[in-house]
PDB file of C-alpha atoms and ligand atoms in Angstrom:
ATOM      1  CA  MET J   1       5.931 -14.577   5.459  1.00 74.00           C
ATOM      2  CA  PRO J   2       7.353 -11.255   7.358  1.00 73.00           C
ATOM      3  CA  THR J   3       9.943 -11.015   5.008  1.00 87.00           C
ATOM      4  CA  LEU J   4       8.661 -11.483   2.004  1.00 95.00           C
ATOM      5  CA  ASN J   5       9.689  -8.006   0.485  1.00 98.00           C
ATOM      6  CA  ALA J   6       6.239  -5.523   0.166  1.00 98.00           C
ATOM      7  CA  ASP J   7       6.101  -1.995  -0.741  1.00 98.00           C
ATOM      8  CA  LEU J   8       2.903  -0.971   0.173  1.00 98.00           C
ATOM      9  CA  HIS J   9       2.619   2.293  -1.043  1.00 98.00           C
ATOM     10  CA  CYS J  10       4.445   4.853  -3.784  1.00 98.00           C
ATOM     11  CA  HIS J  11       3.076   7.092  -5.951  1.00 98.00           C
ATOM     12  CA  SER J  12       2.403   8.309  -9.490  1.00 98.00           C
ATOM     13  CA  VAL J  13       2.057  10.857 -12.186  1.00 98.00           C
ATOM     14  CA  VAL J  14      -1.404   9.163 -11.777  1.00 98.00           C
ATOM     15  CA  SER J  15      -0.743  12.044  -8.147  1.00 98.00           C
ATOM     16  CA  ASP J  16       2.193  13.486  -7.332  1.00 98.00           C
ATOM     17  CA  GLY J  17       5.241  11.146  -8.253  1.00 98.00           C
ATOM     18  CA  THR J  18       6.501  11.512 -10.965  1.00 98.00           C
ATOM     19  CA  LEU J  19       7.632   8.406 -13.097  1.00 98.00           C
ATOM     20  CA  THR J  20       3.783   6.271 -15.088  1.00 98.00           C
ATOM     21  CA  PRO J  21       2.019   3.534 -12.864  1.00 98.00           C
ATOM     22  CA  GLU J  22       5.308   1.010 -16.183  1.00 98.00           C
ATOM     23  CA  GLN J  23       7.610   3.054 -14.938  1.00 98.00           C
ATOM     24  CA  LEU J  24       7.178   2.005 -11.611  1.00 98.00           C
ATOM     25  CA  ALA J  25       6.702  -1.384 -11.973  1.00 98.00           C
ATOM     26  CA  GLU J  26       9.664  -2.069 -13.052  1.00 98.00           C
ATOM     27  CA  ARG J  27      11.329  -0.199 -10.650  1.00 98.00           C
ATOM     28  CA  ALA J  28       9.832  -1.763  -8.087  1.00 98.00           C
ATOM     29  CA  ALA J  29      10.632  -4.717  -9.491  1.00 98.00           C
ATOM     30  CA  ALA J  30      14.364  -4.555 -10.432  1.00 98.00           C
ATOM     31  CA  ASN J  31      15.176  -3.362  -6.819  1.00 98.00           C
ATOM     32  CA  GLY J  32      13.170  -6.745  -5.793  1.00 98.00           C
ATOM     33  CA  VAL J  33       9.747  -6.253  -4.215  1.00 98.00           C
ATOM     34  CA  ALA J  34       7.654  -9.041  -4.920  1.00 98.00           C
ATOM     35  CA  LEU J  35       4.636  -7.384  -4.044  1.00 98.00           C
ATOM     36  CA  TRP J  36       3.328  -4.287  -5.057  1.00 98.00           C
ATOM     37  CA  SER J  37       0.448  -1.708  -4.664  1.00 98.00           C
ATOM     38  CA  LEU J  38      -0.086   2.406  -6.038  1.00 99.00           C
ATOM     39  CA  THR J  39      -1.256   4.219  -3.225  1.00 99.00           C
ATOM     40  CA  ASP J  40      -1.819   7.321  -5.178  1.00 98.00           C
ATOM     41  CA  HIS J  41      -3.814   9.763  -3.159  1.00 98.00           C
ATOM     42  CA  ASP J  42      -7.617   9.930  -2.809  1.00 98.00           C
ATOM     43  CA  GLU J  43      -7.086   8.608  -6.300  1.00 98.00           C
ATOM     44  CA  VAL J  44      -8.265   4.852  -8.708  1.00 98.00           C
ATOM     45  CA  GLY J  45      -6.925   6.421 -11.837  1.00 98.00           C
ATOM     46  CA  GLY J  46      -3.967   3.996 -12.167  1.00 98.00           C
ATOM     47  CA  GLN J  47      -4.893   0.898 -11.214  1.00 98.00           C
ATOM     48  CA  GLN J  48      -5.222  -0.722 -13.798  1.00 98.00           C
ATOM     49  CA  ARG J  49      -1.884   0.320 -15.312  1.00 98.00           C
ATOM     50  CA  ALA J  50      -0.935  -0.631 -12.134  1.00 98.00           C
ATOM     51  CA  ALA J  51      -1.890  -4.305 -12.385  1.00 98.00           C
ATOM     52  CA  ALA J  52      -1.053  -4.601 -15.422  1.00 98.00           C
ATOM     53  CA  ALA J  53       2.976  -4.212 -15.035  1.00 98.00           C
ATOM     54  CA  ALA J  54       3.415  -5.636 -12.215  1.00 98.00           C
ATOM     55  CA  ARG J  55       1.952  -8.693 -13.928  1.00 98.00           C
ATOM     56  CA  ALA J  56       4.754  -7.642 -17.424  1.00 98.00           C
ATOM     57  CA  SER J  57       7.538  -7.296 -14.873  1.00 97.00           C
ATOM     58  CA  GLY J  58       6.496 -10.805 -12.656  1.00 97.00           C
ATOM     59  CA  MET J  59       5.295  -8.764  -9.337  1.00 98.00           C
ATOM     60  CA  ARG J  60       2.347  -9.624  -8.357  1.00 98.00           C
ATOM     61  CA  TYR J  61       0.180  -7.270  -7.187  1.00 98.00           C
ATOM     62  CA  VAL J  62      -2.456  -5.691  -5.269  1.00 98.00           C
ATOM     63  CA  THR J  63      -4.923  -1.901  -5.175  1.00 98.00           C
ATOM     64  CA  GLY J  64      -3.709   0.867  -3.325  1.00 98.00           C
ATOM     65  CA  THR J  65      -4.949   4.178  -2.675  1.00 99.00           C
ATOM     66  CA  GLU J  66      -4.186   7.399  -0.159  1.00 99.00           C
ATOM     67  CA  VAL J  67      -7.142   8.706   1.044  1.00 98.00           C
ATOM     68  CA  SER J  68      -6.768  12.690   2.324  1.00 98.00           C
ATOM     69  CA  VAL J  69      -8.345  12.780   6.105  1.00 98.00           C
ATOM     70  CA  THR J  70      -8.510  15.550   8.594  1.00 98.00           C
ATOM     71  CA  PHE J  71      -8.097  14.191  12.292  1.00 98.00           C
ATOM     72  CA  ALA J  72      -8.502  16.278  15.163  1.00 96.00           C
ATOM     73  CA  GLY J  73      -7.312  19.235  12.961  1.00 95.00           C
ATOM     74  CA  GLU J  74      -4.434  17.400  11.719  1.00 96.00           C
ATOM     75  CA  THR J  75      -4.583  15.856   8.143  1.00 97.00           C
ATOM     76  CA  VAL J  76      -3.893  12.566   8.535  1.00 98.00           C
ATOM     77  CA  HIS J  77      -2.836   9.547   5.747  1.00 99.00           C
ATOM     78  CA  ILE J  78      -5.632   6.037   5.551  1.00 99.00           C
ATOM     79  CA  VAL J  79      -3.805   3.838   3.130  1.00 99.00           C
ATOM     80  CA  GLY J  80      -6.895   1.825   1.661  1.00 99.00           C
ATOM     81  CA  LEU J  81      -5.653  -2.252  -0.254  1.00 98.00           C
ATOM     82  CA  GLY J  82      -6.793  -4.121  -1.763  1.00 98.00           C
ATOM     83  CA  PHE J  83      -9.978  -3.053  -2.847  1.00 98.00           C
ATOM     84  CA  ASP J  84     -12.805  -3.205  -5.718  1.00 98.00           C
ATOM     85  CA  ALA J  85     -11.042  -0.154  -7.918  1.00 98.00           C
ATOM     86  CA  ASP J  86     -14.444   0.033  -9.072  1.00 98.00           C
ATOM     87  CA  ASP J  87     -16.678   0.337  -6.388  1.00 98.00           C
ATOM     88  CA  GLU J  88     -18.864   3.249  -6.560  1.00 98.00           C
ATOM     89  CA  ALA J  89     -19.429   4.335  -3.566  1.00 98.00           C
ATOM     90  CA  LEU J  90     -15.671   5.077  -2.947  1.00 98.00           C
ATOM     91  CA  ARG J  91     -14.306   6.512  -6.437  1.00 98.00           C
ATOM     92  CA  ALA J  92     -17.954   9.381  -5.012  1.00 98.00           C
ATOM     93  CA  GLY J  93     -15.444   9.370  -2.129  1.00 98.00           C
ATOM     94  CA  LEU J  94     -11.813   9.906  -3.480  1.00 98.00           C
ATOM     95  CA  ARG J  95     -14.481  12.251  -6.314  1.00 98.00           C
ATOM     96  CA  ALA J  96     -15.349  15.041  -3.277  1.00 98.00           C
ATOM     97  CA  THR J  97     -12.273  14.198  -1.611  1.00 98.00           C
ATOM     98  CA  ARG J  98     -10.510  15.660  -4.808  1.00 98.00           C
ATOM     99  CA  GLY J  99     -13.045  18.095  -4.812  1.00 96.00           C
ATOM    100  CA  GLY J 100     -11.353  21.447  -3.843  1.00 92.00           C
ATOM    101  CA  ARG J 101      -7.876  21.036  -4.774  1.00 97.00           C
ATOM    102  CA  GLY J 102      -7.930  23.319  -7.205  1.00 97.00           C
ATOM    103  CA  ALA J 103      -9.682  26.632  -5.631  1.00 97.00           C
ATOM    104  CA  ARG J 104      -6.796  25.527  -2.091  1.00 98.00           C
ATOM    105  CA  ALA J 105      -4.399  25.616  -4.929  1.00 98.00           C
ATOM    106  CA  ARG J 106      -5.641  29.068  -6.348  1.00 98.00           C
ATOM    107  CA  GLU J 107      -5.707  30.733  -2.474  1.00 98.00           C
ATOM    108  CA  MET J 108      -2.011  29.075  -1.908  1.00 98.00           C
ATOM    109  CA  SER J 109      -0.836  30.898  -5.042  1.00 98.00           C
ATOM    110  CA  GLU J 110      -2.426  34.145  -4.039  1.00 98.00           C
ATOM    111  CA  GLN J 111      -0.604  33.535  -0.226  1.00 98.00           C
ATOM    112  CA  LEU J 112       3.012  32.927  -2.829  1.00 98.00           C
ATOM    113  CA  ALA J 113       2.417  35.837  -4.282  1.00 98.00           C
ATOM    114  CA  ALA J 114       1.985  38.678  -1.116  1.00 97.00           C
ATOM    115  CA  ALA J 115       5.120  36.609  -0.375  1.00 97.00           C
ATOM    116  CA  GLY J 116       6.688  37.612  -3.542  1.00 97.00           C
ATOM    117  CA  ILE J 117       6.864  34.968  -5.515  1.00 97.00           C
ATOM    118  CA  GLU J 118       4.672  35.240  -8.895  1.00 97.00           C
ATOM    119  CA  GLY J 119       3.190  32.436 -10.521  1.00 98.00           C
ATOM    120  CA  ALA J 120       3.376  29.607  -8.749  1.00 98.00           C
ATOM    121  CA  TYR J 121       0.068  28.145 -10.131  1.00 98.00           C
ATOM    122  CA  GLU J 122       0.969  28.437 -13.737  1.00 98.00           C
ATOM    123  CA  GLY J 123       4.466  27.305 -12.539  1.00 98.00           C
ATOM    124  CA  ALA J 124       2.756  24.020 -10.349  1.00 98.00           C
ATOM    125  CA  LEU J 125       0.971  22.974 -13.058  1.00 98.00           C
ATOM    126  CA  LYS J 126       3.894  22.369 -15.421  1.00 98.00           C
ATOM    127  CA  TYR J 127       4.160  19.685 -12.681  1.00 98.00           C
ATOM    128  CA  VAL J 128       1.009  17.808 -12.688  1.00 98.00           C
ATOM    129  CA  GLY J 129      -0.368  14.371 -14.469  1.00 97.00           C
ATOM    130  CA  ASN J 130      -4.045  14.721 -12.695  1.00 97.00           C
ATOM    131  CA  PRO J 131      -6.227  17.810 -13.257  1.00 97.00           C
ATOM    132  CA  GLU J 132      -7.762  17.265 -10.605  1.00 97.00           C
ATOM    133  CA  LEU J 133      -4.643  16.203  -8.663  1.00 98.00           C
ATOM    134  CA  ILE J 134      -2.826  19.283  -7.761  1.00 98.00           C
ATOM    135  CA  SER J 135      -0.956  18.978  -4.533  1.00 98.00           C
ATOM    136  CA  ARG J 136       1.659  20.831  -2.301  1.00 98.00           C
ATOM    137  CA  THR J 137       4.186  18.536  -4.353  1.00 98.00           C
ATOM    138  CA  HIS J 138       3.538  19.949  -6.886  1.00 98.00           C
ATOM    139  CA  PHE J 139       4.193  24.225  -5.406  1.00 98.00           C
ATOM    140  CA  ALA J 140       7.967  22.810  -3.927  1.00 98.00           C
ATOM    141  CA  ARG J 141       8.463  22.158  -7.685  1.00 98.00           C
ATOM    142  CA  PHE J 142       7.723  25.145  -8.925  1.00 98.00           C
ATOM    143  CA  LEU J 143       9.445  26.806  -6.246  1.00 98.00           C
ATOM    144  CA  VAL J 144      12.880  24.176  -6.765  1.00 98.00           C
ATOM    145  CA  GLU J 145      12.968  25.381  -9.884  1.00 97.00           C
ATOM    146  CA  ALA J 146      12.341  28.853  -9.875  1.00 97.00           C
ATOM    147  CA  GLY J 147      15.722  29.315  -7.328  1.00 98.00           C
ATOM    148  CA  VAL J 148      13.991  29.245  -3.841  1.00 98.00           C
ATOM    149  CA  CYS J 149      15.116  26.512  -2.152  1.00 98.00           C
ATOM    150  CA  ARG J 150      17.087  24.059  -2.817  1.00 97.00           C
ATOM    151  CA  ASP J 151      15.045  21.700  -2.556  1.00 96.00           C
ATOM    152  CA  THR J 152      11.362  20.014  -2.126  1.00 97.00           C
ATOM    153  CA  GLY J 153      12.216  19.463   1.705  1.00 96.00           C
ATOM    154  CA  GLU J 154      13.700  23.121   1.802  1.00 98.00           C
ATOM    155  CA  VAL J 155      10.104  24.301   0.809  1.00 98.00           C
ATOM    156  CA  PHE J 156       8.717  22.677   2.997  1.00 98.00           C
ATOM    157  CA  ARG J 157      10.354  24.166   6.581  1.00 98.00           C
ATOM    158  CA  ARG J 158       9.847  27.808   4.924  1.00 98.00           C
ATOM    159  CA  PHE J 159       6.474  27.315   2.931  1.00 98.00           C
ATOM    160  CA  LEU J 160       3.390  25.533   2.176  1.00 98.00           C
ATOM    161  CA  THR J 161       3.161  24.105   5.998  1.00 97.00           C
ATOM    162  CA  GLU J 162       1.213  26.502   9.004  1.00 95.00           C
ATOM    163  CA  GLY J 163       2.791  29.759  10.107  1.00 96.00           C
ATOM    164  CA  HIS J 164       4.274  29.471   6.553  1.00 98.00           C
ATOM    165  CA  PRO J 165       3.639  31.519   2.963  1.00 97.00           C
ATOM    166  CA  GLY J 166       1.073  29.292   0.638  1.00 98.00           C
ATOM    167  CA  PHE J 167      -0.140  26.867   3.550  1.00 98.00           C
ATOM    168  CA  VAL J 168      -3.727  27.172   3.585  1.00 98.00           C
ATOM    169  CA  PRO J 169      -5.965  25.068   5.716  1.00 95.00           C
ATOM    170  CA  HIS J 170      -8.769  22.448   3.726  1.00 96.00           C
ATOM    171  CA  ARG J 171     -10.828  19.997   5.548  1.00 96.00           C
ATOM    172  CA  TRP J 172     -10.277  16.759   4.118  1.00 98.00           C
ATOM    173  CA  ALA J 173     -12.934  13.212   4.416  1.00 98.00           C
ATOM    174  CA  GLY J 174     -13.074  12.033   7.492  1.00 98.00           C
ATOM    175  CA  LEU J 175     -11.743   9.576   9.711  1.00 98.00           C
ATOM    176  CA  ARG J 176     -15.411   6.909   9.529  1.00 98.00           C
ATOM    177  CA  ASP J 177     -16.183   7.700   6.242  1.00 98.00           C
ATOM    178  CA  ALA J 178     -12.783   6.560   4.931  1.00 98.00           C
ATOM    179  CA  VAL J 179     -12.207   3.453   6.384  1.00 99.00           C
ATOM    180  CA  ARG J 180     -16.140   2.398   4.888  1.00 98.00           C
ATOM    181  CA  TRP J 181     -15.319   3.554   1.054  1.00 98.00           C
ATOM    182  CA  ILE J 182     -12.315   1.432   1.502  1.00 98.00           C
ATOM    183  CA  THR J 183     -14.075  -1.663   3.797  1.00 98.00           C
ATOM    184  CA  GLY J 184     -17.450  -1.248   1.939  1.00 98.00           C
ATOM    185  CA  ALA J 185     -15.023  -1.989  -1.396  1.00 98.00           C
ATOM    186  CA  GLY J 186     -13.432  -4.690   0.516  1.00 98.00           C
ATOM    187  CA  GLY J 187     -10.394  -3.764   0.938  1.00 98.00           C
ATOM    188  CA  ILE J 188      -7.937  -2.670   4.463  1.00 98.00           C
ATOM    189  CA  ALA J 189      -7.631   0.246   5.659  1.00 99.00           C
ATOM    190  CA  VAL J 190      -3.926   1.168   7.610  1.00 99.00           C
ATOM    191  CA  ILE J 191      -2.871   4.457   8.829  1.00 99.00           C
ATOM    192  CA  ALA J 192      -0.267   5.950   6.924  1.00 99.00           C
ATOM    193  CA  HIS J 193       3.235   6.444   8.739  1.00 98.00           C
ATOM    194  CA  PRO J 194       1.804   7.217  12.306  1.00 98.00           C
ATOM    195  CA  ALA J 195       5.051   9.301  13.659  1.00 98.00           C
ATOM    196  CA  ARG J 196       4.516  12.514  10.820  1.00 97.00           C
ATOM    197  CA  TYR J 197       1.681  13.725  12.662  1.00 98.00           C
ATOM    198  CA  ARG J 198       2.069  16.434  14.936  1.00 95.00           C
ATOM    199  CA  PHE J 199      -0.629  14.243  18.269  1.00 97.00           C
ATOM    200  CA  THR J 200      -0.844  14.954  21.653  1.00 97.00           C
ATOM    201  CA  ALA J 201      -0.609  11.098  23.157  1.00 97.00           C
ATOM    202  CA  ASN J 202      -4.187  11.621  23.641  1.00 98.00           C
ATOM    203  CA  GLU J 203      -4.773  12.063  20.695  1.00 98.00           C
ATOM    204  CA  GLU J 204      -2.933   9.408  18.998  1.00 98.00           C
ATOM    205  CA  TYR J 205      -4.468   6.715  21.436  1.00 98.00           C
ATOM    206  CA  ALA J 206      -8.151   9.154  19.620  1.00 98.00           C
ATOM    207  CA  LEU J 207      -7.179   8.354  16.213  1.00 98.00           C
ATOM    208  CA  PHE J 208      -5.876   5.251  17.146  1.00 98.00           C
ATOM    209  CA  SER J 209      -8.866   3.737  18.829  1.00 98.00           C
ATOM    210  CA  GLU J 210     -11.117   5.100  16.266  1.00 98.00           C
ATOM    211  CA  PHE J 211      -9.722   3.391  12.894  1.00 99.00           C
ATOM    212  CA  LYS J 212     -10.079   0.151  14.829  1.00 98.00           C
ATOM    213  CA  ALA J 213     -13.173   1.423  16.195  1.00 98.00           C
ATOM    214  CA  HIS J 214     -14.218   2.196  12.450  1.00 98.00           C
ATOM    215  CA  GLY J 215     -13.051  -1.379  11.076  1.00 98.00           C
ATOM    216  CA  GLY J 216     -10.161  -0.695  10.396  1.00 98.00           C
ATOM    217  CA  GLN J 217      -7.594  -3.156  10.636  1.00 98.00           C
ATOM    218  CA  GLY J 218      -3.599  -2.345   9.519  1.00 98.00           C
ATOM    219  CA  VAL J 219      -0.606   0.728   9.871  1.00 99.00           C
ATOM    220  CA  GLU J 220       2.725   1.847   8.121  1.00 98.00           C
ATOM    221  CA  VAL J 221       5.127   0.055  10.860  1.00 98.00           C
ATOM    222  CA  VAL J 222       8.261   0.267   8.116  1.00 98.00           C
ATOM    223  CA  THR J 223       8.284   3.130   5.896  1.00 98.00           C
ATOM    224  CA  GLY J 224       9.762   6.017   4.096  1.00 97.00           C
ATOM    225  CA  SER J 225       9.937   8.507   7.489  1.00 96.00           C
ATOM    226  CA  HIS J 226      10.121   6.142  10.122  1.00 98.00           C
ATOM    227  CA  THR J 227      12.810   6.090  12.033  1.00 97.00           C
ATOM    228  CA  VAL J 228      14.622   3.234  13.065  1.00 97.00           C
ATOM    229  CA  ALA J 229      13.347   3.587  16.832  1.00 98.00           C
ATOM    230  CA  GLU J 230       9.482   4.194  14.876  1.00 98.00           C
ATOM    231  CA  TYR J 231       9.442   1.046  13.084  1.00 98.00           C
ATOM    232  CA  ALA J 232       9.678  -0.149  16.952  1.00 98.00           C
ATOM    233  CA  ARG J 233       7.333   1.641  18.728  1.00 98.00           C
ATOM    234  CA  TYR J 234       3.708   1.483  16.400  1.00 98.00           C
ATOM    235  CA  ALA J 235       5.017  -2.290  15.775  1.00 98.00           C
ATOM    236  CA  ASP J 236       4.434  -2.280  19.386  1.00 98.00           C
ATOM    237  CA  THR J 237       0.939  -0.166  19.055  1.00 98.00           C
ATOM    238  CA  ALA J 238       0.124  -2.590  16.405  1.00 98.00           C
ATOM    239  CA  ARG J 239       0.194  -5.217  18.692  1.00 98.00           C
ATOM    240  CA  GLU J 240      -1.133  -3.112  21.203  1.00 98.00           C
ATOM    241  CA  PHE J 241      -4.560  -2.401  19.331  1.00 98.00           C
ATOM    242  CA  GLY J 242      -3.809  -5.550  17.595  1.00 98.00           C
ATOM    243  CA  LEU J 243      -3.844  -4.454  13.848  1.00 98.00           C
ATOM    244  CA  ALA J 244      -1.541  -5.716  11.391  1.00 98.00           C
ATOM    245  CA  ALA J 245       1.474  -3.866  10.268  1.00 98.00           C
ATOM    246  CA  SER J 246       2.194  -2.081   6.900  1.00 98.00           C
ATOM    247  CA  ARG J 247       5.486  -2.010   5.094  1.00 98.00           C
ATOM    248  CA  GLY J 248       5.990   0.956   2.320  1.00 98.00           C
ATOM    249  CA  SER J 249       9.113   2.847   0.840  1.00 98.00           C
ATOM    250  CA  ASP J 250       6.681   6.179  -0.201  1.00 98.00           C
ATOM    251  CA  PHE J 251       8.836   6.939  -2.986  1.00 98.00           C
ATOM    252  CA  HIS J 252       7.471   9.807  -5.378  1.00 98.00           C
ATOM    253  CA  SER J 253      10.308  10.859  -7.760  1.00 98.00           C
ATOM    254  CA  PRO J 254      14.356  10.479  -7.947  1.00 97.00           C
ATOM    255  CA  GLY J 255      15.794  12.981  -6.770  1.00 89.00           C
ATOM    256  CA  GLU J 256      13.841  13.850  -4.168  1.00 93.00           C
ATOM    257  CA  SER J 257      13.256  10.638  -2.020  1.00 88.00           C
ATOM    258  CA  HIS J 258      15.269   8.928   0.053  1.00 88.00           C
ATOM    259  CA  THR J 259      14.065   5.951  -0.267  1.00 96.00           C
ATOM    260  CA  ASP J 260      13.634   4.004  -2.862  1.00 98.00           C
ATOM    261  CA  LEU J 261      10.851   0.975  -3.520  1.00 98.00           C
ATOM    262  CA  GLY J 262      11.627  -1.872  -2.340  1.00 98.00           C
ATOM    263  CA  GLN J 263      14.810  -1.567   0.184  1.00 97.00           C
ATOM    264  CA  LEU J 264      13.266  -1.017   3.364  1.00 97.00           C
ATOM    265  CA  PRO J 265      14.538  -3.522   5.967  1.00 97.00           C
ATOM    266  CA  PRO J 266      11.745  -6.354   6.519  1.00 97.00           C
ATOM    267  CA  LEU J 267       9.036  -5.596   9.014  1.00 97.00           C
ATOM    268  CA  PRO J 268      10.256  -7.145  12.796  1.00 95.00           C
ATOM    269  CA  GLY J 269       9.244 -10.085  14.449  1.00 86.00           C
ATOM    270  CA  ALA J 270       6.366 -10.436  16.398  1.00 90.00           C
ATOM    271  CA  VAL J 271       4.386  -8.292  13.982  1.00 97.00           C
ATOM    272  CA  THR J 272       1.166  -9.361  11.322  1.00 97.00           C
ATOM    273  CA  PRO J 273       2.168  -8.792   8.105  1.00 98.00           C
ATOM    274  CA  VAL J 274      -1.242  -6.954   7.037  1.00 98.00           C
ATOM    275  CA  TRP J 275      -0.077  -8.775   2.860  1.00 98.00           C
ATOM    276  CA  ASP J 276      -1.862 -12.567   5.381  1.00 97.00           C
ATOM    277  CA  LEU J 277      -4.453 -10.390   5.353  1.00 97.00           C
ATOM    278  CA  LEU J 278      -4.887 -10.014   2.428  1.00 96.00           C
ATOM    279  CA  ALA J 279      -4.034 -13.711  -0.052  1.00 90.00           C
ATOM    280  CA  ASP J 280      -7.173 -14.045  -1.581  1.00 89.00           C
ATOM    281  CA  ARG J 281      -7.143  -9.623  -2.740  1.00 91.00           C
ATOM    282  CA  ILE J 282      -3.117 -10.316  -3.584  1.00 90.00           C
ATOM    283  CA  ARG J 283      -3.791 -10.495  -8.328  1.00 85.00           C
TER     284      ARG J 283
HETATM  285  P1  LIG K   1      -1.528  17.972  -0.288  1.00 55.97           P
HETATM  286  O1  LIG K   1      -1.989  16.880  -0.728  1.00 55.97           O
HETATM  287  O2  LIG K   1      -1.103  18.691  -1.905  1.00 55.97           O
HETATM  288  O3  LIG K   1      -1.986  18.103   1.052  1.00 55.97           O
HETATM  289  O4  LIG K   1      -0.072  17.928   0.026  1.00 55.97           O
HETATM  290  C1  LIG K   1       1.115  15.659   0.809  1.00 55.97           C
HETATM  291  C2  LIG K   1       2.156  15.592   0.092  1.00 55.97           C
HETATM  292  O5  LIG K   1       3.597  16.645   0.148  1.00 55.97           O
HETATM  293  C3  LIG K   1       2.283  15.056   1.053  1.00 55.97           C
HETATM  294  O6  LIG K   1       2.543  13.304   0.052  1.00 55.97           O
HETATM  295  C4  LIG K   1       4.093  14.152   0.255  1.00 55.97           C
HETATM  296  O7  LIG K   1       4.350  14.476  -0.757  1.00 55.97           O
HETATM  297  C5  LIG K   1       4.196  16.072   0.342  1.00 55.97           C
HETATM  298  N1  LIG K   1       4.354  16.976   1.490  1.00 55.97           N
HETATM  299  C6  LIG K   1       4.375  16.897   2.634  1.00 55.97           C
HETATM  300  N2  LIG K   1       5.254  16.685   3.956  1.00 55.97           N
HETATM  301  C7  LIG K   1       6.354  16.753   3.097  1.00 55.97           C
HETATM  302  C8  LIG K   1       7.620  17.700   3.670  1.00 55.97           C
HETATM  303  N3  LIG K   1       7.539  18.006   4.341  1.00 55.97           N
HETATM  304  N4  LIG K   1       8.622  16.907   2.045  1.00 55.97           N
HETATM  305  C9  LIG K   1       8.205  16.742   1.157  1.00 55.97           C
HETATM  306  N5  LIG K   1       7.394  16.409   1.043  1.00 55.97           N
HETATM  307  C10 LIG K   1       6.342  16.755   2.211  1.00 55.97           C
HETATM  308 MN1  LIG K   2       2.798  12.717  -1.691  1.00 55.97          MN
HETATM  309 MN1  LIG K   3       0.401   9.906   3.280  1.00 55.97          MN
HETATM  310 MN1  LIG K   4       2.237   8.818   0.406  1.00 55.97          MN
END
C-alpha cells in the first residue's frame, strides 16, 4: 500500500538522536505512524526496546540500522531493514564500523582547540548516550551550547565538514561489506538520502549499479533531507535500477529536525514500496 504511514529512518540516544527508543515510539504513534523502524547509526543496541515500545504503541515494527560506508571518497549511508538483530556477522561488522570513532573525536577536538575552541571532546561527551558512538552531531550540540554557533546547521557549515576546522577524514565500511552484513542477516539494504552525496553523475551511477550488484534492493525516495523535486528524481532512479522505494524522516531531535516522525508526504506513484518486500519480516 503506497499510502501506508511508514517511517523507516530515525535516531535515538543509542546513536545521535536525543530521544529514547520509547519516546520515539510514542511520538511516532501520536503522529499516525503505522509501520516504524529505529535506524541508529552503526548500532542495533536499541532494537529490542524499539520493537517492544512499538508493540505497546500499536505500531508494526521492522528492525533497522544505518551503516556508514566510504564510496568514491565520500561517506554514504546504507539503511538496513528487516534483518535478524542477533546475527553475529552483522553485529561484528557494525562493531568494527563503530571502532575508530573515539580516536577520530579526539582529533576533531584537537583541531577545534587549534581554532580557539577548547574542551570540545569533553563537551561533546556530555551529549553522548552510547560511549561507542560519539558523532559529529554531539560536537555540533556542544558548539551551540558554547555559543560558537546559533544552531547545529550553522556548525556543519562552519565546522566539522571538509575544508573546515574539526573535519577529520575517516574510512568507514566498504559498500559490499555493508550490503552483505544486512542481506546475510536476512534484511534489505537501502541507499539513504541519495541526493545528499556530492557525486558526479558517473559516480552516482557507479554507486547505484555496484549497490545493486552486491544485492541492494532499495533507495530512499521520500526523506527529510530531499526536496519535492528530489522525490520525483529518485522515484525515477528507483524504477531505472529496479529498486524498491523507502520513506523515512531521519528524525533526530525535536529541537533540531525540520521533519517530524510520520509527517512526510506519501511515496510518489509507480514505485514499489520497500514494505512490500518486508511483509514477512514485519512484527
Ligand atoms: P558522523 O557519523 O559522526 O560523521 O556524523 C554524521 C551525522 O551528522 C549525520 O548522521 C547527521 O545527523 C549529522 N549531520 C551531517 N551533516 C549535517 C548538516 N549539514 N546539518 C545537520 N546535521 C548534519
Ligand atoms: Mn545522524
Ligand atoms: Mn544519514
Ligand atoms: Mn540518519
